[in-house]
Amino acid sequence: KAQPGTGIERCDLNTVSNGVNHHTDKFKEPERLVVRRGQPFCVTLVLKPGGAKFTPGVTSFTITVQTGPLPRQESDTEVSFALTDGSLDTDAWSVSAVPGPAEDTVLLTVCSSADASIGLYSLRLDQDTTQTNLGHFTLLFNPWCTRDKVKRNEYVLSQHGLIYRGTPKRIKALPWNFGQFEEGILDICLKILDDNPKFVSDADQDCSARRNPVYVTRVLSAMINSQDDHGVLTGNWGEITDGVHPGEWVGSGDILCKWAQYGPVCYGQCWVFAAIACTVSRALGIPCRVVTNFGSAHDTDANLLIEKIYDMDMSENLSNDSIWNFHVWVDSWMARRDLAPKYNGWQASDPTPQENSEGVFCCGPAPVKAIKEGDLTMKYDTPFIFAEVNADVVEKVQLPNGNVVEISSSTKRVGKCISTKSVGSNRRHDITHKYKYTEGSEDERRVYEKAQHRNKLQQRGLEPGLHLKIKLVEGMAVGSDFEIYALLTNNCMDARSCTFMLFARTVSYNGKQGDNCKHFQDFPLVCLSELRVPLKLEYQSYGPTLTADRLIQVSALTLGEESMDFCKAQKTIVLDEPDIDIQVIAPPTDKLTLVNPLPERLRKCSFTVEGVGLTGSQVEDVGPKEEAKACLKLSPSAAGSTVLLVNFDSSKLRNIKGFIDMDVEKEETEI
């Protein structure tokens, strides 16, 4: 309803025609406007009789859309955009208007941004000082808005599917009703997003992040299970005496409705978790398919190796690693703007709670392309899923004396007959080749060895490639000669040739640089090797340009000749300065002492004391390794505790500081 005093009598959201145009007409709530982002939708304004008329080119107004509990322009959860005279902009929110087909009507065409956050929006028209609420709409992801050739009818619109279980020799299809368009399901899917802990802790940031299907998929991976967050489904792989056995479920709708009403539902196993994830993803507009991996490895220690250790009667596996007869997860189709374009497309995610990821029981989305190529540094959880489809298996037996002996090994037991439903038919589609190269082939072994190598580096906190560090030593004191060195590491599986440069130069605290000494060398590095390159710093080289800050900046640079990769490391040395020996006794005697650490004579030497009156004392020139000494008589102005501050200055050694706590008595004290 329009607000009193406005020129709009009512607004028709045209839910039927918009639903057809946006492929949302299957949602069983005909009065609800559900549209997909980046695509125009039309609403009809019915004006009040006798009120102001709409005049193209003259009438102006602004549309405001809001989503989330705390809409903010800074987060793009509140957007205002003015009526445009030209064509709509599909890269941003925009609106155009023309006279409607009937008298006293105006046809508004609104287009959302192609990367707007999904969710429930309010729609408002602002004209002069009047605001008119036009209604609400739900905005979904839009796979029709891209040029990707994903099969949308199968992976977005289809409400029924098949989930594969069993063994590679005996694969059985389980029919499943995803039911993403059933009444109430879309609201439940939005509730899943609103119940996730990220929304609870920062609703503004979470709603803004919902523009990204990668973010939404990761949230769903965590929220489909109830392990951390009061999510949809509780897992149970033991004896079930209460709740519903996972094998009894035939569709997602009952589970989602029970969760919305009562909380976590009992019980689910992997295929049920995956089916729920598929339902919610399709409802929100993310193309999704259910995938079954036969001979699925569960690698608990992240070494890409399944170690099965038995006792002497082969009755007990003493390792936490395991191989499931089958395991089910989902693939979701999306762009990976956080990664290279080659990783766009199918992304594996797994809502079954197996291992922690960033402190939460979730997994993915990981690019299927990265899994196949063994690119384990790609987000998210790629090493874990790679192991599920491509880990090697080693079986061992523990002898009575405690020794462990290997009894068999295999490279072919894991990752078989990876299956999903075919597009447009009930046949099984084998997609093993999408996840891995042919088992036992040179490419498959190459990828596995590369992944093993990358995994070991990751566990040590290292990355593949050339790496450079600067190592410093103890005893780097002003006036001394010392040696620093650069450590160059080749973490690649092949040899590399590179040019290496090592520089050292004095600097001031404000970054001004002095002269430098350097080391230059071309050399080869064999694979998985380290090279230590020293650089000796002598006082006669750095001393002439050393400032009172006593800083030396060391820089190392390498350039790979084949790859043109640069590596740089830099450290700043703060040279140790000599100590001033301060003693307070009576009667007067030499009490300030400093040893000249430089291999040259100090001239214009002086001590300055502050803290109980101000006094200074000139000192004779001091030769190398000789002592500068002074005896100063203090005349304190007040008794009590104080701090005696001493500064030594000379032509070559500037501003050396020392201090001592002292108690001043009323009578004259000498130091």
XYZ file of C-alpha atoms in Angstrom:
671
model
C 0.000 0.000 0.000
C 1.201 3.529 -0.771
C 1.688 5.938 2.076
C -0.903 8.664 2.664
C -0.196 11.799 0.680
C 1.749 10.063 -2.068
C 0.702 10.052 -5.710
C 0.895 6.235 -5.919
C -2.197 4.230 -5.131
C -0.569 0.795 -5.302
C 2.278 -1.166 -6.839
C 1.975 -4.379 -8.873
C 5.191 -6.429 -8.628
C 4.250 -8.509 -11.685
C 5.415 -11.664 -9.930
C 4.193 -14.058 -12.605
C 5.828 -12.434 -15.639
C 8.980 -11.607 -13.712
C 9.142 -15.193 -12.453
C 9.003 -16.562 -15.987
C 11.668 -14.142 -17.227
C 13.949 -14.886 -14.284
C 13.444 -18.675 -14.206
C 11.928 -18.420 -10.719
C 8.339 -19.314 -11.648
C 8.790 -22.794 -10.111
C 8.815 -21.326 -6.588
C 5.396 -22.232 -5.195
C 4.643 -18.771 -3.814
C 3.052 -16.887 -6.724
C 2.618 -13.642 -4.758
C 6.323 -13.420 -4.013
C 8.736 -11.551 -6.299
C 11.902 -13.634 -6.761
C 14.425 -12.321 -9.299
C 18.010 -12.986 -10.301
C 20.733 -10.381 -10.097
C 22.061 -8.528 -13.156
C 18.744 -8.955 -15.003
C 15.945 -6.348 -15.288
C 12.541 -6.857 -13.686
C 9.400 -4.765 -14.117
C 6.901 -3.372 -11.615
C 3.790 -1.348 -12.395
C 2.871 1.771 -10.427
C -0.829 2.621 -10.321
C -1.231 6.386 -9.776
C -4.043 7.982 -7.809
C -6.804 9.452 -9.983
C -6.483 13.198 -10.326
C -2.964 13.219 -8.940
C 0.298 14.258 -10.560
C 0.994 12.525 -13.864
C 4.210 10.864 -14.996
C 5.916 12.916 -17.724
C 8.896 11.287 -19.485
C 11.964 13.495 -19.376
C 10.410 15.738 -16.704
C 9.390 13.535 -13.791
C 12.299 12.484 -11.573
C 12.625 10.187 -8.573
C 15.092 7.870 -6.838
C 14.789 4.170 -6.049
C 16.318 2.836 -2.834
C 16.881 -0.872 -2.145
C 17.981 -2.291 1.212
C 18.951 -5.725 2.520
C 20.026 -7.010 5.923
C 19.180 -5.742 9.404
C 21.585 -2.771 9.212
C 21.605 -1.484 5.615
C 24.575 0.777 4.845
C 25.686 2.469 1.650
C 29.318 1.740 2.566
C 28.568 -1.996 2.473
C 26.360 -1.807 -0.639
C 23.506 -3.227 1.423
C 21.692 0.068 0.799
C 21.772 1.519 -2.708
C 19.977 4.597 -4.062
C 19.862 5.258 -7.793
C 18.091 7.899 -9.825
C 15.802 7.501 -12.812
C 17.823 7.317 -16.002
C 16.791 8.634 -19.399
C 19.000 6.136 -21.242
C 19.390 2.384 -21.232
C 19.797 0.339 -18.066
C 23.252 -0.423 -16.699
C 23.583 -4.143 -15.915
C 26.856 -3.509 -14.052
C 25.126 -1.359 -11.440
C 21.695 -0.782 -9.946
C 19.605 1.304 -12.366
C 15.980 2.157 -13.169
C 14.027 3.444 -16.159
C 10.341 4.379 -16.509
C 7.775 4.687 -19.282
C 4.025 5.288 -19.273
C 2.187 2.051 -18.522
C -0.235 0.198 -20.788
C -3.238 1.536 -18.889
C -4.150 5.077 -17.986
C -2.610 6.380 -14.761
C 0.049 3.648 -14.711
C 3.851 3.787 -14.914
C 6.051 0.838 -15.852
C 9.315 0.782 -13.880
C 12.163 -1.418 -15.069
C 14.731 -2.060 -12.326
C 18.056 -3.790 -12.883
C 20.203 -4.994 -10.020
C 23.978 -5.062 -10.089
C 25.422 -8.306 -11.441
C 27.461 -8.678 -8.243
C 24.865 -7.548 -5.710
C 24.473 -9.481 -2.486
C 21.723 -12.093 -2.517
C 18.919 -11.934 0.030
C 15.600 -10.279 0.872
C 15.362 -6.626 -0.263
C 12.942 -3.771 0.346
C 12.031 -1.533 -2.612
C 11.291 2.178 -2.040
C 10.567 5.162 -4.287
C 11.766 8.587 -3.086
C 10.329 11.727 -4.734
C 10.928 15.172 -3.291
C 10.335 14.658 0.436
C 7.976 11.699 0.016
C 8.978 8.067 0.428
C 6.779 5.269 -0.917
C 7.388 1.633 0.033
C 6.718 -0.467 -3.067
C 7.229 -3.906 -1.524
C 9.880 -6.580 -1.143
C 11.738 -8.915 -3.468
C 14.230 -11.750 -3.060
C 17.430 -11.539 -5.106
C 19.264 -14.728 -6.129
C 22.473 -15.601 -7.943
C 22.016 -15.647 -11.709
C 23.761 -18.378 -13.700
C 21.853 -17.120 -16.775
C 23.790 -13.849 -16.467
C 27.115 -15.446 -17.424
C 28.560 -16.929 -20.568
C 29.422 -20.162 -18.779
C 28.011 -23.234 -20.496
C 26.829 -24.887 -17.311
C 23.639 -26.918 -17.771
C 21.221 -24.694 -15.868
C 18.101 -26.803 -16.377
C 19.822 -29.744 -14.695
C 21.936 -28.021 -12.063
C 19.622 -25.144 -11.029
C 16.035 -25.987 -11.992
C 15.834 -29.766 -11.607
C 14.158 -30.757 -8.331
C 14.926 -34.465 -8.534
C 18.164 -36.373 -8.863
C 20.123 -39.529 -8.197
C 22.804 -40.074 -5.552
C 25.215 -42.957 -6.014
C 26.288 -45.341 -3.251
C 27.758 -48.825 -2.911
C 31.127 -50.029 -4.214
C 32.923 -49.570 -7.550
C 31.809 -53.067 -8.546
C 28.209 -52.523 -7.446
C 27.054 -48.912 -7.809
C 23.455 -48.221 -6.796
C 21.429 -45.090 -7.530
C 19.371 -43.538 -4.710
C 16.562 -41.254 -5.968
C 16.316 -37.946 -4.114
C 13.816 -35.094 -4.048
C 15.787 -31.862 -3.717
C 12.567 -29.794 -3.688
C 14.260 -26.403 -3.801
C 11.112 -24.707 -5.128
C 8.711 -26.136 -2.542
C 6.788 -23.625 -0.463
C 8.804 -22.203 2.417
C 12.143 -23.702 1.337
C 13.623 -20.448 0.005
C 12.945 -18.685 3.314
C 14.592 -21.557 5.161
C 17.633 -21.283 2.904
C 17.876 -17.561 3.726
C 17.465 -18.417 7.417
C 20.474 -20.735 7.160
C 22.531 -17.739 6.037
C 21.084 -15.549 8.801
C 21.804 -18.155 11.494
C 25.457 -18.588 10.597
C 27.930 -17.292 13.233
C 29.456 -14.762 10.823
C 26.081 -13.052 10.476
C 25.529 -13.157 14.227
C 28.911 -11.541 14.939
C 28.826 -8.946 12.112
C 25.588 -8.828 10.112
C 26.724 -5.887 8.002
C 29.909 -7.563 6.821
C 28.179 -10.911 6.273
C 25.348 -9.461 4.165
C 27.838 -7.505 2.086
C 29.892 -10.672 1.491
C 26.833 -12.532 0.162
C 27.567 -11.081 -3.267
C 30.268 -13.775 -3.566
C 29.153 -17.382 -4.248
C 32.513 -18.591 -2.890
C 31.684 -17.026 0.483
C 28.100 -18.303 0.469
C 29.178 -21.845 -0.450
C 31.710 -21.912 2.382
C 29.055 -20.709 4.836
C 26.686 -23.457 3.637
C 29.422 -26.074 4.015
C 29.623 -25.163 7.691
C 25.910 -24.638 8.334
C 24.551 -27.833 6.765
C 26.159 -29.765 9.635
C 25.459 -28.895 13.275
C 28.956 -29.509 14.582
C 29.843 -25.890 15.454
C 26.857 -23.700 14.845
C 23.413 -25.220 15.490
C 23.294 -26.091 11.788
C 20.804 -28.206 9.883
C 21.831 -31.832 10.343
C 23.566 -33.928 12.999
C 25.789 -36.765 11.815
C 25.715 -40.277 13.256
C 27.794 -43.209 11.984
C 27.163 -45.508 14.927
C 24.184 -47.395 16.266
C 21.055 -45.265 16.014
C 18.453 -45.668 18.752
C 16.673 -42.312 18.384
C 15.899 -39.904 15.574
C 15.650 -40.900 11.905
C 18.162 -43.292 10.380
C 20.018 -41.540 7.514
C 18.904 -44.263 5.113
C 15.232 -43.407 5.635
C 15.369 -39.902 4.165
C 14.194 -39.517 0.552
C 14.206 -35.736 0.196
C 15.540 -32.472 1.593
C 12.239 -30.721 2.327
C 11.331 -32.575 5.535
C 14.814 -32.102 6.953
C 14.904 -28.359 6.221
C 11.406 -27.799 7.632
C 12.204 -29.749 10.802
C 15.387 -27.719 11.293
C 13.584 -24.399 10.827
C 11.035 -25.409 13.462
C 13.041 -27.399 15.996
C 16.778 -26.980 15.336
C 19.382 -29.611 14.314
C 17.825 -32.723 12.798
C 18.863 -36.266 13.706
C 20.463 -37.919 11.718
C 22.488 -37.655 8.544
C 25.437 -39.215 6.790
C 27.477 -37.981 3.845
C 24.874 -38.382 1.075
C 22.219 -36.608 3.165
C 24.552 -33.706 3.974
C 25.415 -33.392 0.275
C 21.780 -33.529 -0.812
C 20.824 -30.717 1.578
C 23.745 -28.629 0.284
C 22.564 -29.228 -3.287
C 19.018 -28.143 -2.450
C 20.093 -24.905 -0.763
C 22.636 -24.054 -3.464
C 20.122 -24.526 -6.281
C 17.505 -22.527 -4.387
C 19.928 -19.601 -4.057
C 20.876 -19.798 -7.729
C 24.226 -21.583 -7.517
C 24.442 -24.454 -10.053
C 25.156 -27.605 -8.062
C 25.531 -31.370 -8.517
C 25.968 -34.251 -6.072
C 29.220 -36.202 -6.519
C 30.131 -39.659 -5.179
C 33.742 -40.795 -4.818
C 34.225 -44.560 -4.432
C 37.242 -45.628 -2.389
C 37.370 -42.236 -0.686
C 40.390 -41.548 1.515
C 40.176 -39.725 4.837
C 43.672 -38.353 5.416
C 43.786 -37.227 9.054
C 47.435 -36.122 9.220
C 47.526 -34.258 5.877
C 50.467 -36.198 4.408
C 48.511 -37.349 1.300
C 49.188 -40.916 2.391
C 46.731 -43.370 3.916
C 48.628 -45.468 6.441
C 46.733 -48.491 7.735
C 48.560 -50.063 10.665
C 47.296 -53.378 12.055
C 48.162 -55.570 14.984
C 49.343 -59.154 14.408
C 45.862 -60.640 13.930
C 44.930 -57.847 11.426
C 41.934 -56.967 13.569
C 42.649 -53.363 14.503
C 43.703 -50.341 12.505
C 46.110 -48.439 14.752
C 46.039 -45.350 12.505
C 43.329 -42.688 12.292
C 43.518 -42.736 8.484
C 40.714 -44.593 6.711
C 39.213 -45.379 3.316
C 35.438 -45.119 2.994
C 33.617 -47.408 0.547
C 32.148 -44.218 -0.839
C 31.861 -40.594 0.143
C 29.495 -37.942 -1.205
C 29.972 -34.188 -1.568
C 28.828 -31.478 -4.015
C 30.316 -29.553 -6.930
C 29.149 -25.938 -7.359
C 29.729 -23.900 -10.525
C 31.114 -20.390 -10.036
C 33.815 -17.931 -10.981
C 36.856 -17.764 -8.706
C 37.739 -14.078 -8.742
C 40.041 -14.762 -5.783
C 42.124 -17.117 -7.965
C 43.411 -17.277 -11.522
C 40.699 -17.535 -14.235
C 41.711 -21.107 -15.057
C 40.200 -22.182 -11.726
C 36.687 -20.996 -12.654
C 34.022 -23.660 -13.037
C 33.242 -26.605 -10.772
C 34.245 -26.214 -7.119
C 34.121 -29.113 -4.660
C 32.713 -28.490 -1.193
C 31.784 -30.963 1.514
C 29.313 -30.269 4.336
C 29.967 -33.618 6.055
C 31.876 -32.778 9.273
C 35.234 -34.560 8.939
C 38.079 -32.147 9.698
C 38.413 -28.539 10.865
C 39.050 -25.830 8.301
C 40.001 -22.430 9.747
C 38.622 -23.629 13.074
C 35.229 -24.776 11.725
C 33.912 -28.101 10.415
C 33.593 -27.180 6.758
C 35.400 -27.994 3.525
C 35.789 -26.083 0.269
C 35.010 -24.718 -2.172
C 38.139 -26.094 -3.881
C 38.595 -25.826 -7.662
C 38.248 -29.245 -9.298
C 40.920 -28.091 -11.769
C 43.346 -27.475 -8.875
C 42.565 -30.916 -7.432
C 43.364 -32.582 -10.740
C 46.627 -30.657 -11.191
C 47.765 -31.024 -7.569
C 47.811 -27.259 -7.006
C 47.449 -27.581 -3.265
C 47.947 -23.896 -2.468
C 44.575 -22.983 -4.009
C 41.746 -22.147 -1.596
C 39.934 -23.856 0.087
C 40.963 -27.259 1.538
C 42.375 -28.507 -1.764
C 44.925 -30.849 -0.082
C 42.193 -32.683 1.837
C 40.014 -33.284 -1.233
C 43.077 -34.165 -3.338
C 43.886 -36.901 -0.804
C 40.286 -38.163 -0.946
C 40.645 -38.945 -4.662
C 44.384 -39.512 -5.123
C 46.173 -40.553 -1.920
C 48.536 -43.522 -1.991
C 47.861 -46.353 0.462
C 50.432 -48.135 2.622
C 49.506 -51.048 4.891
C 51.718 -51.981 7.832
C 51.690 -54.453 10.703
C 52.982 -53.803 14.186
C 55.089 -56.699 15.494
C 55.023 -57.860 19.146
C 58.389 -56.126 19.721
C 56.843 -52.799 18.654
C 58.496 -52.560 15.242
C 56.268 -51.617 12.301
C 56.766 -53.432 8.992
C 55.239 -52.485 5.641
C 53.290 -55.358 4.101
C 51.702 -53.764 1.008
C 51.240 -50.506 -0.880
C 48.988 -49.269 -3.656
C 48.581 -46.190 -5.822
C 45.218 -47.295 -7.240
C 42.871 -47.988 -4.315
C 41.669 -44.428 -3.838
C 39.407 -42.333 -6.063
C 37.424 -44.706 -8.263
C 34.328 -44.225 -10.424
C 33.705 -40.638 -9.307
C 30.038 -40.291 -10.271
C 27.203 -37.829 -10.725
C 23.854 -37.949 -12.514
C 23.964 -37.328 -16.260
C 22.374 -34.170 -17.641
C 18.842 -34.811 -18.811
C 18.814 -38.551 -18.118
C 19.010 -41.079 -15.288
C 22.320 -42.523 -16.451
C 25.416 -42.350 -14.287
C 28.054 -39.922 -15.525
C 31.641 -40.843 -14.616
C 33.658 -37.670 -13.960
C 36.814 -39.323 -12.575
C 38.806 -37.705 -15.397
C 37.742 -34.269 -14.120
C 39.301 -34.954 -10.725
C 42.444 -36.889 -11.681
C 44.522 -38.167 -14.557
C 44.258 -41.821 -15.556
C 45.331 -43.934 -12.590
C 48.951 -45.044 -12.881
C 49.727 -42.798 -15.864
C 52.819 -40.602 -15.992
C 50.649 -37.491 -15.565
C 48.919 -38.954 -12.509
C 52.230 -39.860 -10.869
C 53.720 -36.468 -11.792
C 50.790 -34.651 -10.193
C 50.944 -36.823 -7.064
C 54.681 -36.238 -6.602
C 54.197 -32.505 -7.147
C 51.379 -32.466 -4.604
C 53.461 -34.429 -2.081
C 56.276 -31.940 -2.520
C 53.982 -28.919 -2.159
C 52.305 -30.487 0.857
C 55.599 -31.045 2.666
C 56.581 -27.447 1.993
C 53.218 -26.206 3.290
C 53.566 -28.214 6.490
C 56.948 -26.547 7.008
C 55.436 -23.146 6.279
C 57.240 -22.871 2.925
C 56.176 -22.166 -0.622
C 57.540 -23.659 -3.867
C 60.110 -21.601 -5.782
C 63.262 -19.703 -4.871
C 63.345 -18.282 -1.347
C 65.775 -15.882 0.207
C 66.642 -15.067 3.828
C 69.277 -12.861 5.423
C 70.966 -14.301 8.508
C 72.661 -12.079 11.065
C 75.250 -13.004 13.683
C 75.969 -12.071 17.289
C 78.466 -9.397 18.205
C 77.720 -6.823 15.505
C 79.210 -3.876 17.405
C 80.206 -0.493 16.081
C 83.884 -0.552 15.072
C 84.027 -4.328 14.570
C 84.352 -6.439 11.427
C 81.721 -9.145 11.074
C 80.144 -11.426 8.483
C 76.491 -11.734 7.556
C 75.158 -14.140 4.965
C 72.178 -14.784 2.706
C 70.516 -18.188 2.584
C 69.083 -19.018 -0.850
C 66.759 -22.029 -1.004
C 65.430 -23.781 -4.099
C 62.148 -25.455 -3.110
C 61.431 -26.510 -6.693
C 61.477 -30.006 -8.085
C 63.965 -28.901 -10.770
C 67.304 -27.102 -10.904
C 67.313 -23.305 -11.300
C 69.909 -20.820 -12.490
C 69.823 -17.329 -11.067
C 71.703 -14.083 -10.641
C 72.349 -13.150 -7.027
C 73.182 -9.755 -5.491
C 73.861 -8.916 -1.850
C 74.162 -5.280 -0.732
C 74.988 -3.555 2.546
C 74.868 0.202 3.090
C 74.632 2.582 6.013
C 71.326 4.355 6.556
C 69.799 7.000 8.777
C 66.603 6.399 10.699
C 64.790 8.510 8.078
C 65.858 6.124 5.299
C 68.662 8.209 3.780
C 71.273 5.818 2.401
C 75.043 5.925 2.347
C 77.536 4.068 0.183
C 77.261 0.302 -0.164
C 79.415 -2.744 -0.503
C 78.028 -5.642 -2.533
C 78.438 -9.204 -3.701
C 77.445 -10.267 -7.212
C 77.362 -13.821 -8.531
C 75.710 -16.108 -11.113
C 75.257 -19.715 -10.071
C 73.054 -22.810 -10.555
C 70.902 -24.257 -7.777
C 70.073 -27.936 -7.827
C 66.559 -28.992 -6.846
C 65.649 -28.931 -3.152
C 68.951 -27.327 -2.158
C 70.259 -24.466 -0.036
C 73.169 -22.132 -0.703
C 74.841 -19.902 1.866
C 76.428 -16.715 0.469
C 78.557 -14.662 2.932
C 79.298 -10.934 2.919
C 81.993 -9.511 5.198
C 81.360 -6.037 6.580
C 84.537 -4.223 7.654
C 84.638 -1.040 9.654
C 86.976 0.613 7.172
C 84.194 0.227 4.565
C 81.111 1.208 6.527
C 82.664 3.494 9.151
C 83.135 6.645 7.019
C 79.398 6.918 6.229
C 78.008 5.552 9.506
C 75.614 8.035 11.137
C 74.830 8.579 14.803
C 71.917 6.133 14.326
C 74.456 3.287 13.778
C 72.243 1.487 11.210
C 73.273 -0.736 8.304
C 70.691 -1.942 5.807
C 71.334 -5.324 4.171
C 69.460 -6.264 0.981
C 69.576 -9.435 -1.095
C 68.101 -9.928 -4.551
C 67.887 -12.906 -6.893
C 66.617 -13.116 -10.450
C 65.733 -16.517 -11.914
C 67.129 -16.662 -15.431
C 64.466 -19.020 -16.818
C 61.359 -17.960 -14.907
C 62.236 -14.258 -14.419
C 61.127 -14.651 -10.808
C 62.422 -12.078 -8.355
C 63.187 -12.783 -4.707
C 64.098 -10.052 -2.251
C 65.018 -10.005 1.421
C 66.017 -7.079 3.588
C 67.101 -6.517 7.162
C 68.398 -3.533 9.106
C 71.293 -4.014 11.525
C 71.423 -1.872 14.663
C 75.080 -1.948 15.690
C 75.795 -2.505 19.374
C 77.324 0.541 21.048
C 79.866 0.581 23.899
C 78.665 0.844 27.494
C 79.480 3.750 29.781
C 80.602 2.520 33.174
C 79.094 4.833 35.835
C 79.948 4.641 39.533
C 78.844 6.938 42.355
C 81.208 6.971 45.365
C 83.079 9.431 47.622
C 85.642 10.852 47.748
C 85.920 12.099 44.117
C 87.729 9.856 41.671
C 87.485 8.809 37.992
C 83.956 7.525 37.747
C 82.884 7.715 34.052
C 84.598 5.250 31.735
C 84.057 4.295 28.108
C 86.297 2.057 25.979
C 86.834 3.255 22.409
C 85.694 0.296 20.210
C 86.891 1.850 16.970
C 90.195 1.086 15.255
C 90.908 4.842 15.062
C 91.444 7.797 17.416
C 88.475 9.654 18.885
C 88.784 13.451 18.961
C 86.693 16.189 20.575
C 85.557 13.792 23.282
C 83.210 14.895 26.053
C 80.949 13.558 28.781
C 77.716 15.370 29.669
C 75.763 14.573 32.839
C 72.165 15.520 33.552
C 69.833 14.729 36.407
C 71.193 16.601 39.436
C 72.200 19.800 37.764
C 73.879 20.031 34.366
C 77.604 19.704 33.909
C 80.068 18.641 31.275
C 83.670 17.607 30.978
C 86.072 17.588 28.074
C 88.251 14.486 27.676
C 91.614 14.012 26.030
C 91.691 12.332 22.612
C 91.258 8.572 22.991
C 93.209 6.037 20.944
C 91.882 2.701 19.628
C 90.731 0.386 22.446
C 91.749 2.987 25.033
C 89.512 4.244 27.827
C 87.878 7.648 27.914
C 87.631 8.726 31.552
C 86.118 11.652 33.420
C 85.585 12.753 36.982
C 82.716 15.157 37.500
C 81.740 16.927 40.683
C 77.992 17.254 41.154
C 76.180 20.031 43.027
C 72.661 18.650 43.552
C 69.901 21.198 44.064
C 67.635 18.815 45.988
C 67.936 15.600 47.944
C 66.127 12.377 47.060
C 65.960 9.683 44.389
C 66.835 10.626 40.817
C 68.316 9.264 37.607
C 71.753 10.247 36.444
C 71.923 10.492 32.623
C 75.306 10.425 30.878
C 76.067 11.195 27.228
C 79.407 10.626 25.496
C 80.185 12.412 22.245
C 83.186 12.547 19.926
C 84.148 13.107 16.317
C 83.591 9.466 15.276
C 81.409 8.022 18.027
C 78.310 10.121 18.576
C 75.678 10.244 21.309
C 76.449 7.189 23.429
C 73.994 7.090 26.335
C 74.114 5.635 29.824
C 72.189 6.073 33.081
C 72.089 4.996 36.697
C 69.561 5.350 39.531
C 70.930 7.222 42.545
C 69.950 8.752 45.877
C 71.127 12.335 46.475
C 71.967 13.313 50.004
C 71.948 16.854 51.340
C 75.712 17.163 51.516
C 77.858 17.519 48.428
C 78.433 14.277 46.517
C 81.252 13.605 44.076
C 81.466 11.118 41.249
